[in-house]
Amino acid sequence: MKPDTQYLHTGNEVDPLYGASSVPIYQASTFHQGFDDEVLYDYARSGNPTRAALENIVATLEGGVRGFAFSSGMAAITAALLILPSGSHVIACEDLYGGTFRALTRVFTRLGIETTFVDATDPQNIARALRPNTKAVYLETPSNPTMRIIDIRACAEIAKGAGAVTMVDNTFMTPYFQKPHELGADIVLHSATKFLGGHSDVIAGVATVNSDALAQEMYLIQNGFGAVLGPQDCFLVMRGIKTLGVRMRQSEATAIRLAAFLREEPQVQRIYYPGIKEHEGHATHMRQATGPGALLSFTLRDEDAVRAFVKRLKLPLFAVSLGAVESILSYPIRMSHAAMPEEERQKRGITAGLLRMSVGLEDIEDLIEDFRQAFAAL
Ligand SMILES: Cc1ncc(COP(=O)(O)O)c(C=O)c1O
């Protein structure tokens, strides 16, 4: 099946009991058991049919063997990292979501799990950072927020050679544009709060794995720690996935036009968008993904310019988050990367003039008009 058909006909088959058009919300914490029966579901932390439907859908879309739905993207990321034994060493790309950076540097260190951050745009930096106890390579591409591109296949090969698992946060691209399992990733992670859910109305996370052995490990953590996604939220994410293709295509088309507009705008000092030919890593990105996606970042002169611009803008939400039907403009130093020390932010180009735009479904003419009038105030 082509993706658009897959989003509608994977796991959303007609309900066998009543013919309902969508998966029912099984709002139940427990399930009756015949005294000697083997039951599929016994307690909803361990398994719930609505959650199982979502988990199967995402596993199928990502090409993994099994999926796991969690109460947030951070819960999914934490669960993946918790499969590592204490004393493990992790190699992570240096330009990653601030919450993941915080978990690695302030929480996992307590378990004796140490992380080396490298510029993974050169996969040899991963090879150079390997230690005998390296158990995982953790990547985000395009990275957050400066859209640096990492060659997933090359990094996964290095990790595999060293006996480490490769984890890829695929939140920005979704399986519509990029399928990390096909490129060698063992665990794919999502903040399903973003494009999968797509409507800024649910906090959710998903992980998919490419082997039964990893599935067992992830299930142990999911059931053992219990940060599962509730059935109503599973339903919302499934509903979002039905329109994933059409949303991603439309938002990307608008992002391409917005990037072209921003390139001509004198107030914009720099644009970070994988769809621009001169963007570093553009060729690698277009080899491993089918499109540049709906996110772009750009820099203005300084914080004062950002303040004046944001105050004049009318359409985008000025908010934390991304990947929704409405455009969301965010200010990484105060939002997604507030958890990262200033010195680390500077190293990554996350400056006071940097804004990140998640392009939604508004008409491009209206977005450009809004941007134009806000730039006029600078
Ligand atoms: C790339 C990326 N990964 C993970 C997360 C964390 O997800 P959540 O907020 O659903 O816990 C975010 C949240 O912004 C994100 O942008």
mmCIF file with all atom_site columns, C-alpha atoms in Angstrom, residues 79 82-84 212-222:
data_model
loop_
_atom_site.group_PDB
_atom_site.id
_atom_site.type_symbol
_atom_site.label_atom_id
_atom_site.label_alt_id
_atom_site.label_comp_id
_atom_site.label_asym_id
_atom_site.label_entity_id
_atom_site.label_seq_id
_atom_site.pdbx_PDB_ins_code
_atom_site.Cartn_x
_atom_site.Cartn_y
_atom_site.Cartn_z
_atom_site.occupancy
_atom_site.B_iso_or_equiv
_atom_site.pdbx_formal_charge
_atom_site.auth_seq_id
_atom_site.auth_comp_id
_atom_site.auth_asym_id
_atom_site.auth_atom_id
_atom_site.pdbx_PDB_model_num
ATOM 1  C CA . ALA A 1 79  ? 12.200 3.796  28.370 1.00 0.00 ? 79  ALA A CA 1
ATOM 2  C CA . LEU A 1 82  ? 16.464 2.344  30.510 1.00 0.00 ? 82  LEU A CA 1
ATOM 3  C CA . ILE A 1 83  ? 17.145 -0.846 28.573 1.00 0.00 ? 83  ILE A CA 1
ATOM 4  C CA . LEU A 1 84  ? 20.843 -0.008 28.956 1.00 0.00 ? 84  LEU A CA 1
ATOM 5  C CA . ASP A 1 212 ? 12.055 -9.486 19.237 1.00 0.00 ? 212 ASP A CA 1
ATOM 6  C CA . ALA A 1 213 ? 14.893 -9.254 21.754 1.00 0.00 ? 213 ALA A CA 1
ATOM 7  C CA . LEU A 1 214 ? 14.590 -5.449 21.929 1.00 0.00 ? 214 LEU A CA 1
ATOM 8  C CA . ALA A 1 215 ? 10.797 -5.791 22.041 1.00 0.00 ? 215 ALA A CA 1
ATOM 9  C CA . GLN A 1 216 ? 11.105 -7.906 25.181 1.00 0.00 ? 216 GLN A CA 1
ATOM 10 C CA . GLU A 1 217 ? 13.430 -5.359 26.776 1.00 0.00 ? 217 GLU A CA 1
ATOM 11 C CA . MET A 1 218 ? 11.136 -2.452 25.927 1.00 0.00 ? 218 MET A CA 1
ATOM 12 C CA . TYR A 1 219 ? 8.074  -4.304 27.152 1.00 0.00 ? 219 TYR A CA 1
ATOM 13 C CA . LEU A 1 220 ? 9.808  -5.004 30.459 1.00 0.00 ? 220 LEU A CA 1
ATOM 14 C CA . ILE A 1 221 ? 10.407 -1.275 30.918 1.00 0.00 ? 221 ILE A CA 1
ATOM 15 C CA . GLN A 1 222 ? 6.972  -0.204 29.656 1.00 0.00 ? 222 GLN A CA 1
#
